[in-house]
Each structure stands twice: as C-alpha cells, then as structure tokens.
Tab-separated table of C-alpha atoms in Angstrom:
chain	number	residue	atom	x	y	z
Y	1	UNK	CA	-49.021	-38.331	33.385
Y	2	UNK	CA	-46.655	-37.815	36.276
Y	3	UNK	CA	-43.472	-37.920	34.203
Y	4	UNK	CA	-40.642	-35.496	34.730
Y	5	UNK	CA	-37.866	-34.300	32.451
Y	6	UNK	CA	-35.148	-35.473	32.899
Y	7	UNK	CA	-36.180	-37.701	35.830
Y	8	UNK	CA	-38.294	-40.186	33.874
Y	9	UNK	CA	-37.827	-39.012	30.328
Y	10	UNK	CA	-34.923	-37.459	28.442
Y	11	UNK	CA	-35.437	-35.140	25.466
Y	12	UNK	CA	-32.801	-34.581	22.797
Y	13	UNK	CA	-33.169	-32.108	19.928
Y	14	UNK	CA	-31.375	-32.170	16.592
Y	15	UNK	CA	-29.590	-29.041	15.409
Y	16	UNK	CA	-28.387	-26.919	18.281
Y	17	UNK	CA	-29.697	-23.655	16.812
Y	18	UNK	CA	-31.951	-22.546	19.686
Y	19	UNK	CA	-31.767	-25.471	22.119
Y	20	UNK	CA	-29.850	-23.381	24.651
Y	21	UNK	CA	-32.436	-20.554	24.543
Y	22	UNK	CA	-35.498	-22.437	25.809
Y	23	UNK	CA	-36.410	-23.524	29.330
Y	24	UNK	CA	-35.429	-26.141	30.228
Y	25	UNK	CA	-32.313	-25.946	28.097
Y	26	UNK	CA	-32.493	-28.816	25.587
Y	27	UNK	CA	-29.781	-31.382	25.143
Y	28	UNK	CA	-28.996	-31.312	21.418
Y	29	UNK	CA	-27.072	-33.008	18.654
Y	30	UNK	CA	-24.977	-30.384	16.894
Y	31	UNK	CA	-24.061	-31.101	13.276
Y	32	UNK	CA	-20.788	-29.593	12.072
Y	33	UNK	CA	-22.318	-27.139	9.595
Y	34	UNK	CA	-19.082	-25.961	8.007
Y	35	UNK	CA	-17.900	-29.513	7.398
Y	36	UNK	CA	-21.278	-30.453	5.917
Y	37	UNK	CA	-21.293	-27.424	3.643
Y	38	UNK	CA	-17.711	-27.971	2.554
Y	39	UNK	CA	-18.368	-31.651	1.770
Y	40	UNK	CA	-21.517	-30.762	-0.199
Y	41	UNK	CA	-19.712	-28.180	-2.329
Y	42	UNK	CA	-16.796	-30.546	-2.987
Y	43	UNK	CA	-19.139	-33.363	-4.031
Y	44	UNK	CA	-21.155	-31.083	-6.328
Y	45	UNK	CA	-17.994	-29.690	-7.934
Y	46	UNK	CA	-16.627	-33.195	-8.470
Y	47	UNK	CA	-19.943	-34.366	-9.990
Y	48	UNK	CA	-19.997	-31.375	-12.362
Y	49	UNK	CA	-16.415	-32.058	-13.420
Y	50	UNK	CA	-17.064	-35.781	-13.891
Y	51	UNK	CA	-20.795	-36.580	-14.312
Y	52	UNK	CA	-20.254	-40.352	-14.452
Y	53	UNK	CA	-18.343	-40.330	-11.199
Y	54	UNK	CA	-19.535	-43.060	-8.805
Y	55	UNK	CA	-21.572	-42.091	-5.749
Y	56	UNK	CA	-19.617	-41.329	-2.596
Y	57	UNK	CA	-20.576	-41.608	1.033
Y	58	UNK	CA	-19.330	-38.941	3.409
Y	59	UNK	CA	-19.425	-39.426	7.169
Y	60	UNK	CA	-19.545	-36.260	9.254
Y	61	UNK	CA	-19.808	-36.811	12.996
Y	62	UNK	CA	-21.967	-34.482	15.100
Y	63	UNK	CA	-21.309	-33.520	18.709
Y	64	UNK	CA	-23.695	-33.855	21.631
Y	65	UNK	CA	-24.398	-30.880	23.911
Y	66	UNK	CA	-25.758	-32.238	27.174
Y	67	UNK	CA	-27.999	-29.800	29.013
Y	68	UNK	CA	-31.009	-29.842	31.352
Y	69	UNK	CA	-33.273	-32.306	29.525
Y	70	UNK	CA	-31.162	-35.438	29.968
Y	71	UNK	CA	-29.902	-37.325	32.977
Y	72	UNK	CA	-28.039	-40.521	33.675
Y	73	UNK	CA	-30.244	-43.636	33.457
Y	74	UNK	CA	-31.952	-44.691	36.678
Y	75	UNK	CA	-30.878	-48.055	38.039
C-alpha cells in the first residue's frame, strides 16, 4: 500500500516483554508489573479480611518506551 513505518504509520505494542527483540524494534507501553502484582495481592487480602468491603479503583501508570516504530507527526 506504499505506507512506511514509522513514516506514515506508527505502531505501539502493549507489554514490553519482547518489543525490543524484533525488527524493527517496537515502541511499547510498559506496565509496572511489580506495582500491579502488589496492588492485586493487597486488594485480595483486604477483600478476604472484609468481604463486604466496597470496591476500590487502583490507578497504576505505565511508561512508554519509544523505539523504531514511532516518529513525530508529520506537519
């Protein structure tokens, strides 16, 4: 189709497990696995201790690893 990466199209993967091992190296969103795991265990333990506990929302911010599959927007 005549499109190039990253010239005309950017590609972003989720979960930076192998994104750096492929060609071209993928830009990826990297979730903070330890923080996610810790939050999950804490919420489960709290729910077990107090089953009627209200639902909680936890926000865990990922990081972005910019590599070869993204570029600045064309003007």
